[in-house]
């Protein structure tokens, strides 16, 4: 009964006129961002963080969440019509979706993507409502040692699931941890890595790093790829699925939803890992495996269900444990901190309207997305043809205004530009920036929990291994790190990421 009461509270919160408008704005913007190749939800949310300062916390998080899962819908449009995924999680969709479009079945492919995404989003929203409360209750029993070990496990998992070499991923995490400790030490009052610059005494603002690395860095990288865009499908018809089509996609959608929900919870997983895994699973299970890559409708249904389920399932560790499982969740935690909310299990008990309102808004947002994607498909098709060189100047101006508004200083704008160049360099060196962002977010929190644990144990680090839950998580972290260092598993991991690229 308590669950139903909480859901009613969430529906009441999410269905207020203001929150409905912000939800609509979020999913519409997310769809547009997904449609336009090269932007992505991480860059967009990073750019919009300054705008959330003046919004109520519930409205801000509902809008940002809508951008995230809305981008999973929109990314399939360009993957199917242009063979250029607007979102990394839609790369697999392009394999069969574009082939279907070339054969005159673009409408069928788009309808399959929309239906699979809506089903997955609905099921995952129910799973969040069911499993978040017990997980939060467990998390409330965590002490400083358990939280520190959990964060170590999260960072190790992000190394395993990051693209590129393990050494690069480890280096990015260390770099993020170092960035996170810039500023004045709370306990001693000593300035660390500030280089006697007053602007760095309070540390590096999260928004500056996110907008620079994911916003400007993404723009620089995308300017090199504009020539790859080629609109080949200008008209879409036949959005209705036949009974045979529905029968063919039913099982793949269910399996993709389940797999995406499981993998979405993993640190570093989320939508992209889910979509690739679902496609590989369907290809192995299908009786018509030879058709995959040649226009198989199952090859669109499974990854689209998985990427939406993975995107929404990644909210579970963020909302209940305060641990980001991917860069977008790290940005969401940044938005919560900006609003003065401490991420973690206490959110559910201290601010139930925020937690349950966000959960309820996910189902409402998914319903809105079905309406936005199918009837307005002609509008999205026209958006694909917008030249990127007309978009990026406006994006840069928006970034500069947003960062300047943080403290009304040009230093922050220059700093953002520096991180933009750094983000572009990371991409050139094939160093994925996601582990760095996770390290930057978790670094100060890890330091705080480690200090608390040592204070409670009178300076003995043995507290990390004598408490059962903490020791178990550290053992898992060591086992995961050791296993991927084995030559056979390391080679297999590299082969998987080569296939994705």
Tab-separated table of C-alpha atoms in Angstrom:
chain	number	residue	atom	x	y	z
A	1	UNK	CA	0.000	0.000	0.000
A	2	UNK	CA	2.879	2.341	0.756
A	3	UNK	CA	4.135	1.904	-2.828
A	4	UNK	CA	0.760	2.951	-4.250
A	5	UNK	CA	0.681	5.965	-1.963
A	6	UNK	CA	4.148	6.988	-3.131
A	7	UNK	CA	3.187	6.521	-6.774
A	8	UNK	CA	0.078	8.680	-6.278
A	9	UNK	CA	2.287	11.350	-4.717
A	10	UNK	CA	4.627	11.106	-7.712
A	11	UNK	CA	1.792	11.325	-10.243
A	12	UNK	CA	0.325	14.309	-8.430
A	13	UNK	CA	3.726	16.036	-8.479
A	14	UNK	CA	4.554	15.163	-12.091
A	15	UNK	CA	1.085	16.122	-13.375
A	16	UNK	CA	1.236	19.718	-12.179
A	17	UNK	CA	1.045	22.137	-15.106
A	18	UNK	CA	4.575	23.453	-14.538
A	19	UNK	CA	6.175	20.011	-14.334
A	20	UNK	CA	4.231	18.745	-17.350
A	21	UNK	CA	5.550	21.681	-19.376
A	22	UNK	CA	9.135	21.050	-18.263
A	23	UNK	CA	8.743	17.345	-19.015
A	24	UNK	CA	7.463	18.181	-22.502
A	25	UNK	CA	10.304	20.650	-23.012
A	26	UNK	CA	12.847	18.058	-21.893
A	27	UNK	CA	11.653	15.196	-24.102
A	28	UNK	CA	11.175	17.496	-27.107
A	29	UNK	CA	14.659	18.926	-26.720
A	30	UNK	CA	16.051	15.449	-26.080
A	31	UNK	CA	14.455	14.160	-29.276
A	32	UNK	CA	15.864	17.094	-31.243
A	33	UNK	CA	19.311	16.521	-29.743
A	34	UNK	CA	19.110	12.837	-30.602
A	35	UNK	CA	18.038	13.647	-34.163
A	36	UNK	CA	20.906	16.077	-34.749
A	37	UNK	CA	24.083	13.981	-35.046
A	38	UNK	CA	26.973	15.099	-32.907
A	39	UNK	CA	25.374	16.830	-29.920
A	40	UNK	CA	24.259	14.129	-27.510
A	41	UNK	CA	22.520	14.363	-24.115
A	42	UNK	CA	25.732	14.782	-22.095
A	43	UNK	CA	26.752	17.934	-23.957
A	44	UNK	CA	23.201	19.307	-23.918
A	45	UNK	CA	22.619	18.725	-20.212
A	46	UNK	CA	26.036	20.253	-19.494
A	47	UNK	CA	25.036	23.366	-21.440
A	48	UNK	CA	21.653	23.627	-19.705
A	49	UNK	CA	22.921	23.253	-16.126
A	50	UNK	CA	23.198	27.031	-15.581
A	51	UNK	CA	19.533	27.423	-16.577
A	52	UNK	CA	18.450	25.094	-13.778
A	53	UNK	CA	19.731	27.439	-11.053
A	54	UNK	CA	16.445	29.312	-10.877
A	55	UNK	CA	14.139	26.322	-11.341
A	56	UNK	CA	12.485	24.263	-8.609
A	57	UNK	CA	14.531	21.071	-8.041
A	58	UNK	CA	11.743	18.737	-9.208
A	59	UNK	CA	11.153	20.659	-12.437
A	60	UNK	CA	14.875	20.882	-13.185
A	61	UNK	CA	15.483	17.145	-12.752
A	62	UNK	CA	12.341	16.200	-14.695
A	63	UNK	CA	13.503	18.316	-17.636
A	64	UNK	CA	17.082	17.006	-17.579
A	65	UNK	CA	15.886	13.392	-17.288
A	66	UNK	CA	13.556	13.965	-20.248
A	67	UNK	CA	16.493	15.162	-22.328
A	68	UNK	CA	18.409	11.970	-21.524
A	69	UNK	CA	15.815	9.337	-22.377
A	70	UNK	CA	14.346	11.531	-25.132
A	71	UNK	CA	17.699	11.463	-26.895
A	72	UNK	CA	17.502	7.668	-27.044
A	73	UNK	CA	14.303	8.031	-29.109
A	74	UNK	CA	15.661	10.756	-31.360
A	75	UNK	CA	18.950	8.993	-32.010
A	76	UNK	CA	17.162	6.205	-33.840
A	77	UNK	CA	15.735	8.654	-36.410
A	78	UNK	CA	19.067	9.618	-37.941
A	79	UNK	CA	20.360	6.062	-37.551
A	80	UNK	CA	17.472	4.797	-39.692
A	81	UNK	CA	17.152	7.645	-42.194
A	82	UNK	CA	20.751	8.818	-42.671
A	83	UNK	CA	22.825	5.879	-41.403
A	84	UNK	CA	24.445	8.344	-39.025
A	85	UNK	CA	23.410	7.705	-35.390
A	86	UNK	CA	22.503	10.859	-33.496
A	87	UNK	CA	23.348	8.997	-30.274
A	88	UNK	CA	26.110	6.451	-29.621
A	89	UNK	CA	23.541	3.973	-28.310
A	90	UNK	CA	21.820	4.033	-31.728
A	91	UNK	CA	24.860	2.767	-33.645
A	92	UNK	CA	23.475	-0.772	-33.717
A	93	UNK	CA	20.043	0.441	-34.834
A	94	UNK	CA	21.631	1.796	-38.010
A	95	UNK	CA	22.781	-1.679	-39.089
A	96	UNK	CA	19.278	-2.955	-39.855
A	97	UNK	CA	17.231	0.245	-39.622
A	98	UNK	CA	19.005	1.941	-42.521
A	99	UNK	CA	18.715	-1.195	-44.639
A	100	UNK	CA	14.964	-1.243	-43.949
A	101	UNK	CA	14.754	2.421	-45.000
A	102	UNK	CA	16.636	1.735	-48.220
A	103	UNK	CA	14.074	-0.944	-49.057
A	104	UNK	CA	11.168	1.458	-48.531
A	105	UNK	CA	10.342	0.412	-44.958
A	106	UNK	CA	11.584	3.530	-43.121
A	107	UNK	CA	8.164	4.083	-41.519
A	108	UNK	CA	8.053	0.528	-40.239
A	109	UNK	CA	11.553	0.835	-38.767
A	110	UNK	CA	10.714	4.130	-37.035
A	111	UNK	CA	7.454	2.730	-35.659
A	112	UNK	CA	9.304	-0.321	-34.336
A	113	UNK	CA	11.860	1.910	-32.609
A	114	UNK	CA	9.154	4.077	-31.015
A	115	UNK	CA	7.038	1.150	-29.794
A	116	UNK	CA	10.052	-0.762	-28.442
A	117	UNK	CA	11.319	2.334	-26.628
A	118	UNK	CA	7.918	3.105	-25.099
A	119	UNK	CA	7.457	-0.466	-23.852
A	120	UNK	CA	10.976	-0.547	-22.394
A	121	UNK	CA	10.537	2.848	-20.754
A	122	UNK	CA	7.244	1.817	-19.167
A	123	UNK	CA	8.594	-1.466	-17.802
A	124	UNK	CA	11.785	0.141	-16.483
A	125	UNK	CA	9.800	2.881	-14.739
A	126	UNK	CA	7.887	0.144	-12.882
A	127	UNK	CA	11.180	-1.562	-11.981
A	128	UNK	CA	12.576	1.706	-10.614
A	129	UNK	CA	9.473	2.133	-8.455
A	130	UNK	CA	9.693	-1.471	-7.174
A	131	UNK	CA	13.419	-1.851	-6.508
A	132	UNK	CA	14.547	1.638	-5.500
A	133	UNK	CA	12.898	1.679	-2.021
A	134	UNK	CA	14.475	-1.597	-0.764
A	135	UNK	CA	17.831	-0.600	-2.243
A	136	UNK	CA	17.633	2.777	-0.526
A	137	UNK	CA	16.823	1.074	2.788
A	138	UNK	CA	19.962	-1.024	2.451
A	139	UNK	CA	21.977	2.048	1.517
A	140	UNK	CA	20.795	3.862	4.658
A	141	UNK	CA	22.693	1.239	6.663
A	142	UNK	CA	25.943	2.047	4.863
A	143	UNK	CA	28.680	3.741	6.821
A	144	UNK	CA	31.588	5.853	5.497
A	145	UNK	CA	33.707	2.743	4.835
A	146	UNK	CA	30.957	1.106	2.755
A	147	UNK	CA	30.400	4.229	0.694
A	148	UNK	CA	34.110	4.604	0.002
A	149	UNK	CA	34.378	0.972	-1.121
A	150	UNK	CA	31.241	1.317	-3.268
A	151	UNK	CA	32.753	4.292	-5.069
A	152	UNK	CA	36.012	2.420	-5.625
A	153	UNK	CA	33.991	-0.430	-7.148
A	154	UNK	CA	32.140	2.046	-9.366
A	155	UNK	CA	35.353	3.588	-10.677
A	156	UNK	CA	36.867	0.163	-11.372
A	157	UNK	CA	33.743	-0.868	-13.273
A	158	UNK	CA	33.898	2.328	-15.331
A	159	UNK	CA	37.467	1.400	-16.329
A	160	UNK	CA	36.334	-2.028	-17.504
A	161	UNK	CA	33.505	-0.641	-19.626
A	162	UNK	CA	35.355	2.363	-21.056
A	163	UNK	CA	36.454	2.414	-24.692
A	164	UNK	CA	40.128	2.258	-25.584
A	165	UNK	CA	43.037	0.896	-23.597
A	166	UNK	CA	42.865	0.166	-19.893
A	167	UNK	CA	45.881	2.388	-19.274
A	168	UNK	CA	44.077	5.346	-20.870
A	169	UNK	CA	40.962	4.731	-18.791
A	170	UNK	CA	42.976	4.495	-15.567
A	171	UNK	CA	44.849	7.667	-16.462
A	172	UNK	CA	41.566	9.499	-17.085
A	173	UNK	CA	40.202	8.422	-13.691
A	174	UNK	CA	43.358	9.604	-11.907
A	175	UNK	CA	43.188	12.907	-13.787
A	176	UNK	CA	39.542	13.323	-12.748
A	177	UNK	CA	40.391	12.568	-9.109
A	178	UNK	CA	43.140	15.191	-9.194
A	179	UNK	CA	40.793	17.792	-10.667
A	180	UNK	CA	38.301	17.005	-7.915
A	181	UNK	CA	40.689	17.921	-5.093
A	182	UNK	CA	41.617	21.333	-6.517
A	183	UNK	CA	40.650	24.074	-4.067
A	184	UNK	CA	40.726	24.624	-0.329
A	185	UNK	CA	40.846	21.588	1.941
A	186	UNK	CA	37.794	21.715	4.209
A	187	UNK	CA	39.565	20.237	7.249
A	188	UNK	CA	42.907	22.051	7.207
A	189	UNK	CA	42.015	25.173	5.201
A	190	UNK	CA	45.070	24.606	2.987
A	191	UNK	CA	44.847	25.507	-0.698
A	192	UNK	CA	45.573	22.542	-2.978
A	193	UNK	CA	46.627	22.821	-6.633
A	194	UNK	CA	45.244	26.364	-6.824
A	195	UNK	CA	48.525	27.907	-8.116
A	196	UNK	CA	47.696	30.978	-5.991
A	197	UNK	CA	44.808	31.849	-8.304
A	198	UNK	CA	41.848	33.214	-6.304
A	199	UNK	CA	39.426	31.765	-8.848
A	200	UNK	CA	40.596	28.236	-7.987
A	201	UNK	CA	40.407	28.582	-4.201
A	202	UNK	CA	36.849	27.195	-4.213
A	203	UNK	CA	37.718	24.419	-6.652
A	204	UNK	CA	36.825	23.909	-10.292
A	205	UNK	CA	33.141	24.292	-11.027
A	206	UNK	CA	31.563	21.099	-12.288
A	207	UNK	CA	29.617	22.972	-14.984
A	208	UNK	CA	32.830	24.399	-16.484
A	209	UNK	CA	34.404	20.966	-16.843
A	210	UNK	CA	31.253	19.372	-18.239
A	211	UNK	CA	30.504	22.138	-20.750
A	212	UNK	CA	34.114	22.287	-21.885
A	213	UNK	CA	34.830	18.579	-22.293
A	214	UNK	CA	31.410	17.439	-23.496
A	215	UNK	CA	30.160	20.648	-25.116
A	216	UNK	CA	33.044	22.420	-26.843
A	217	UNK	CA	35.111	19.246	-27.216
A	218	UNK	CA	32.187	17.552	-28.961
A	219	UNK	CA	31.722	20.533	-31.294
A	220	UNK	CA	35.375	20.524	-32.371
A	221	UNK	CA	35.218	16.810	-33.069
A	222	UNK	CA	31.933	17.030	-34.995
A	223	UNK	CA	33.116	19.810	-37.305
A	224	UNK	CA	35.457	17.273	-38.869
A	225	UNK	CA	32.588	14.901	-39.641
A	226	UNK	CA	29.957	17.170	-41.214
A	227	UNK	CA	30.729	15.924	-44.720
A	228	UNK	CA	29.558	12.450	-43.635
A	229	UNK	CA	25.951	13.611	-43.362
A	230	UNK	CA	23.863	12.732	-46.380
A	231	UNK	CA	20.061	12.784	-46.306
A	232	UNK	CA	18.937	9.916	-48.496
A	233	UNK	CA	15.381	9.382	-47.191
A	234	UNK	CA	13.254	12.510	-47.532
A	235	UNK	CA	9.753	11.023	-47.209
A	236	UNK	CA	8.493	8.493	-44.688
A	237	UNK	CA	5.290	6.449	-45.086
A	238	UNK	CA	3.816	3.215	-43.746
A	239	UNK	CA	4.072	3.791	-39.989
A	240	UNK	CA	1.641	0.968	-39.146
A	241	UNK	CA	3.008	-2.456	-38.207
A	242	UNK	CA	1.323	-5.631	-39.431
A	243	UNK	CA	0.352	-8.502	-37.146
A	244	UNK	CA	3.376	-10.473	-38.388
A	245	UNK	CA	5.678	-7.559	-37.567
A	246	UNK	CA	4.251	-7.297	-34.054
A	247	UNK	CA	4.731	-11.015	-33.527
A	248	UNK	CA	8.323	-10.815	-34.791
A	249	UNK	CA	9.340	-7.993	-32.441
A	250	UNK	CA	7.489	-9.096	-29.280
A	251	UNK	CA	10.157	-11.441	-27.888
A	252	UNK	CA	13.169	-9.270	-28.904
A	253	UNK	CA	11.578	-6.231	-27.244
A	254	UNK	CA	10.981	-8.151	-23.993
A	255	UNK	CA	14.495	-9.628	-23.946
A	256	UNK	CA	16.066	-6.270	-24.831
A	257	UNK	CA	14.118	-4.541	-22.050
A	258	UNK	CA	15.233	-7.067	-19.439
A	259	UNK	CA	18.863	-7.034	-20.539
A	260	UNK	CA	18.943	-3.230	-20.766
A	261	UNK	CA	17.453	-2.832	-17.299
A	262	UNK	CA	20.125	-5.121	-15.814
A	263	UNK	CA	23.094	-3.594	-17.644
A	264	UNK	CA	21.863	-0.036	-17.133
A	265	UNK	CA	22.490	-0.309	-13.403
A	266	UNK	CA	26.187	-1.143	-13.897
A	267	UNK	CA	28.679	1.732	-13.566
A	268	UNK	CA	29.880	2.678	-17.046
A	269	UNK	CA	27.094	0.680	-18.668
A	270	UNK	CA	23.883	2.464	-19.542
A	271	UNK	CA	22.260	2.723	-22.932
A	272	UNK	CA	25.223	2.025	-25.220
A	273	UNK	CA	26.382	-1.220	-23.606
A	274	UNK	CA	22.758	-2.390	-23.410
A	275	UNK	CA	22.022	-1.823	-27.103
A	276	UNK	CA	25.153	-3.649	-28.311
A	277	UNK	CA	24.568	-6.564	-25.942
A	278	UNK	CA	20.904	-6.899	-26.943
A	279	UNK	CA	21.766	-6.939	-30.648
A	280	UNK	CA	24.432	-9.599	-30.116
A	281	UNK	CA	22.032	-11.709	-28.042
A	282	UNK	CA	19.240	-11.520	-30.641
A	283	UNK	CA	21.630	-12.427	-33.425
A	284	UNK	CA	22.617	-15.581	-31.537
A	285	UNK	CA	19.046	-16.522	-30.607
A	286	UNK	CA	17.366	-15.747	-33.926
A	287	UNK	CA	16.525	-18.484	-36.421
A	288	UNK	CA	17.167	-15.919	-39.164
A	289	UNK	CA	20.579	-14.728	-37.994
A	290	UNK	CA	21.700	-14.348	-41.619
A	291	UNK	CA	19.186	-11.515	-42.086
A	292	UNK	CA	20.784	-9.382	-39.386
A	293	UNK	CA	22.536	-6.434	-40.985
A	294	UNK	CA	20.307	-6.770	-44.063
A	295	UNK	CA	17.102	-5.223	-42.730
A	296	UNK	CA	15.903	-7.540	-39.939
A	297	UNK	CA	13.148	-5.868	-37.918
A	298	UNK	CA	14.377	-7.712	-34.806
A	299	UNK	CA	17.704	-5.898	-35.226
A	300	UNK	CA	15.863	-2.610	-34.668
A	301	UNK	CA	13.468	-3.738	-31.921
A	302	UNK	CA	15.953	-5.328	-29.495
A	303	UNK	CA	18.605	-2.568	-29.301
A	304	UNK	CA	15.997	0.208	-29.191
A	305	UNK	CA	14.250	-1.460	-26.256
A	306	UNK	CA	17.585	-2.109	-24.569
A	307	UNK	CA	18.995	1.403	-24.937
A	308	UNK	CA	15.874	3.035	-23.483
A	309	UNK	CA	15.707	0.519	-20.636
A	310	UNK	CA	19.426	1.000	-19.972
A	311	UNK	CA	19.084	4.781	-19.966
A	312	UNK	CA	16.278	4.780	-17.409
A	313	UNK	CA	17.697	1.961	-15.260
A	314	UNK	CA	20.850	4.034	-14.760
A	315	UNK	CA	18.723	6.315	-12.552
A	316	UNK	CA	18.466	3.549	-9.915
A	317	UNK	CA	22.040	3.768	-8.498
A	318	UNK	CA	22.006	7.558	-8.951
A	319	UNK	CA	18.786	8.074	-6.982
A	320	UNK	CA	19.301	5.425	-4.295
A	321	UNK	CA	23.071	5.388	-3.727
A	322	UNK	CA	24.182	8.732	-5.132
A	323	UNK	CA	26.553	6.884	-7.479
A	324	UNK	CA	26.591	7.889	-11.179
A	325	UNK	CA	26.662	4.944	-13.590
A	326	UNK	CA	27.500	7.053	-16.671
A	327	UNK	CA	28.455	10.642	-17.590
A	328	UNK	CA	24.838	11.818	-17.856
A	329	UNK	CA	24.069	10.534	-14.359
A	330	UNK	CA	27.174	12.370	-13.144
A	331	UNK	CA	25.690	15.520	-14.646
A	332	UNK	CA	22.366	14.784	-12.936
A	333	UNK	CA	24.170	14.496	-9.603
A	334	UNK	CA	25.851	17.803	-10.406
A	335	UNK	CA	22.408	19.332	-10.976
A	336	UNK	CA	21.218	17.980	-7.609
A	337	UNK	CA	24.261	19.427	-5.833
A	338	UNK	CA	23.667	22.780	-7.554
A	339	UNK	CA	20.122	22.692	-6.157
A	340	UNK	CA	21.484	22.033	-2.661
A	341	UNK	CA	20.378	18.376	-2.605
A	342	UNK	CA	22.732	15.729	-1.229
A	343	UNK	CA	22.496	12.708	-3.578
A	344	UNK	CA	21.894	9.395	-1.905
A	345	UNK	CA	19.261	7.307	-0.133
A	346	UNK	CA	18.139	10.208	2.050
A	347	UNK	CA	16.518	11.836	-0.994
A	348	UNK	CA	13.715	9.253	-0.922
A	349	UNK	CA	12.890	9.867	2.738
A	350	UNK	CA	13.571	13.596	3.013
A	351	UNK	CA	12.235	14.698	-0.389
A	352	UNK	CA	9.695	12.090	-1.532
A	353	UNK	CA	8.020	14.563	-3.906
A	354	UNK	CA	11.260	14.921	-5.840
A	355	UNK	CA	12.012	11.191	-6.011
A	356	UNK	CA	8.541	9.913	-6.858
A	357	UNK	CA	7.744	12.909	-9.045
A	358	UNK	CA	10.807	12.115	-11.154
A	359	UNK	CA	9.837	8.425	-11.379
A	360	UNK	CA	6.261	9.226	-12.441
A	361	UNK	CA	7.468	11.793	-14.973
A	362	UNK	CA	9.443	9.080	-16.779
A	363	UNK	CA	6.284	7.241	-17.793
A	364	UNK	CA	4.551	10.493	-18.739
A	365	UNK	CA	7.617	11.508	-20.746
A	366	UNK	CA	7.701	8.195	-22.594
A	367	UNK	CA	4.039	8.655	-23.541
A	368	UNK	CA	4.823	12.149	-24.808
A	369	UNK	CA	7.692	10.764	-26.869
A	370	UNK	CA	5.429	8.385	-28.778
A	371	UNK	CA	3.260	11.366	-29.733
A	372	UNK	CA	6.302	13.457	-30.671
A	373	UNK	CA	8.112	10.805	-32.691
A	374	UNK	CA	5.489	9.293	-34.966
A	375	UNK	CA	3.120	12.137	-36.001
A	376	UNK	CA	5.964	14.679	-36.229
A	377	UNK	CA	8.355	12.455	-38.156
A	378	UNK	CA	8.297	14.850	-41.137
A	379	UNK	CA	9.586	17.664	-38.920
A	380	UNK	CA	12.409	15.512	-37.560
A	381	UNK	CA	13.362	14.502	-41.103
A	382	UNK	CA	13.748	18.178	-42.051
A	383	UNK	CA	15.861	18.809	-38.945
A	384	UNK	CA	18.388	16.211	-40.070
A	385	UNK	CA	19.262	18.380	-43.071
A	386	UNK	CA	20.255	21.418	-40.947
A	387	UNK	CA	23.972	22.120	-41.664
A	388	UNK	CA	26.093	21.726	-38.555
A	389	UNK	CA	28.123	24.841	-39.376
A	390	UNK	CA	24.942	26.851	-38.739
A	391	UNK	CA	24.351	25.200	-35.382
A	392	UNK	CA	27.728	25.267	-33.656
A	393	UNK	CA	28.159	29.094	-33.366
A	394	UNK	CA	24.870	29.328	-31.465
A	395	UNK	CA	25.897	26.446	-29.224
A	396	UNK	CA	29.240	28.089	-28.406
A	397	UNK	CA	27.542	31.401	-27.556
A	398	UNK	CA	25.057	29.568	-25.338
A	399	UNK	CA	27.898	27.780	-23.533
A	400	UNK	CA	29.804	31.022	-22.969
A	401	UNK	CA	26.749	32.831	-21.592
A	402	UNK	CA	25.899	29.909	-19.313
A	403	UNK	CA	29.410	29.664	-17.847
A	404	UNK	CA	29.777	33.443	-17.460
A	405	UNK	CA	26.531	33.520	-15.485
A	406	UNK	CA	28.020	31.201	-12.839
A	407	UNK	CA	30.213	33.847	-11.223
A	408	UNK	CA	30.123	36.752	-13.717
A	409	UNK	CA	33.793	36.324	-14.531
A	410	UNK	CA	35.540	35.851	-17.864
A	411	UNK	CA	38.045	33.509	-16.172
A	412	UNK	CA	35.418	30.772	-16.206
A	413	UNK	CA	34.823	31.269	-19.939
A	414	UNK	CA	38.537	30.948	-20.703
A	415	UNK	CA	38.726	27.933	-18.414
A	416	UNK	CA	35.836	26.311	-20.270
A	417	UNK	CA	37.629	26.943	-23.573
A	418	UNK	CA	40.712	25.235	-22.140
A	419	UNK	CA	38.692	22.194	-21.126
A	420	UNK	CA	37.122	22.211	-24.597
A	421	UNK	CA	40.558	21.916	-26.195
A	422	UNK	CA	41.383	19.213	-23.651
A	423	UNK	CA	38.207	17.325	-24.560
A	424	UNK	CA	39.092	17.486	-28.258
A	425	UNK	CA	42.603	16.228	-27.463
A	426	UNK	CA	41.136	13.335	-25.467
A	427	UNK	CA	39.088	12.266	-28.476
A	428	UNK	CA	42.103	12.460	-30.757
A	429	UNK	CA	44.132	10.341	-28.346
A	430	UNK	CA	41.196	7.899	-28.006
A	431	UNK	CA	40.876	8.655	-24.301
A	432	UNK	CA	37.210	8.445	-23.342
A	433	UNK	CA	36.328	11.426	-21.082
A	434	UNK	CA	33.574	9.578	-19.168
A	435	UNK	CA	35.922	8.004	-16.542
A	436	UNK	CA	37.469	11.428	-15.945
A	437	UNK	CA	34.061	12.957	-15.223
A	438	UNK	CA	33.156	10.100	-12.874
A	439	UNK	CA	36.473	10.553	-11.070
A	440	UNK	CA	35.905	14.316	-10.822
A	441	UNK	CA	32.448	13.816	-9.290
A	442	UNK	CA	33.351	10.921	-6.981
A	443	UNK	CA	36.808	12.156	-5.937
A	444	UNK	CA	35.743	14.700	-3.283
A	445	UNK	CA	33.041	12.338	-2.018
A	446	UNK	CA	35.543	9.464	-1.734
A	447	UNK	CA	37.958	11.670	0.174
A	448	UNK	CA	35.237	12.788	2.573
A	449	UNK	CA	34.010	9.246	3.279
A	450	UNK	CA	37.564	7.911	3.677
A	451	UNK	CA	38.365	10.609	6.213
A	452	UNK	CA	35.180	9.883	8.142
A	453	UNK	CA	35.953	6.176	8.163
A	454	UNK	CA	39.492	6.804	9.449
A	455	UNK	CA	38.236	9.199	12.137
A	456	UNK	CA	35.751	6.613	13.393
A	457	UNK	CA	38.448	3.910	13.414
A	458	UNK	CA	41.005	6.204	15.076
A	459	UNK	CA	43.196	6.242	11.974
A	460	UNK	CA	43.181	2.517	11.249
A	461	UNK	CA	42.704	1.687	7.530
A	462	UNK	CA	41.738	-1.843	8.582
A	463	UNK	CA	38.155	-0.580	8.899
A	464	UNK	CA	37.846	-0.897	5.126
A	465	UNK	CA	38.452	-4.658	5.222
A	466	UNK	CA	37.032	-5.607	8.617
A	467	UNK	CA	33.490	-4.431	7.839
A	468	UNK	CA	31.852	-7.215	5.760
A	469	UNK	CA	30.033	-5.107	3.139
A	470	UNK	CA	33.023	-2.842	2.581
A	471	UNK	CA	35.408	-5.787	2.327
A	472	UNK	CA	33.114	-7.590	-0.123
A	473	UNK	CA	32.976	-4.605	-2.473
A	474	UNK	CA	36.740	-4.130	-2.345
A	475	UNK	CA	37.223	-7.831	-3.125
A	476	UNK	CA	34.895	-7.484	-6.119
A	477	UNK	CA	36.867	-4.445	-7.296
A	478	UNK	CA	40.160	-6.352	-7.047
A	479	UNK	CA	38.716	-9.402	-8.814
A	480	UNK	CA	37.302	-7.292	-11.656
A	481	UNK	CA	40.561	-5.427	-12.122
A	482	UNK	CA	42.609	-8.631	-11.955
A	483	UNK	CA	40.369	-10.471	-14.413
A	484	UNK	CA	40.613	-7.813	-17.132
A	485	UNK	CA	44.392	-7.781	-16.815
A	486	UNK	CA	44.481	-11.420	-17.893
A	487	UNK	CA	45.647	-11.568	-21.528
A	488	UNK	CA	42.688	-13.600	-22.847
A	489	UNK	CA	40.018	-11.396	-21.287
A	490	UNK	CA	41.822	-8.194	-22.228
A	491	UNK	CA	41.976	-9.337	-25.847
A	492	UNK	CA	38.260	-10.227	-25.814
A	493	UNK	CA	37.375	-6.808	-24.377
A	494	UNK	CA	39.343	-5.032	-27.100
A	495	UNK	CA	37.621	-7.134	-29.783
A	496	UNK	CA	34.189	-6.114	-28.448
A	497	UNK	CA	34.965	-2.407	-28.640
A	498	UNK	CA	36.508	-2.791	-32.097
A	499	UNK	CA	33.247	-4.363	-33.266
A	500	UNK	CA	31.298	-1.409	-31.824
A	501	UNK	CA	33.423	1.093	-33.704
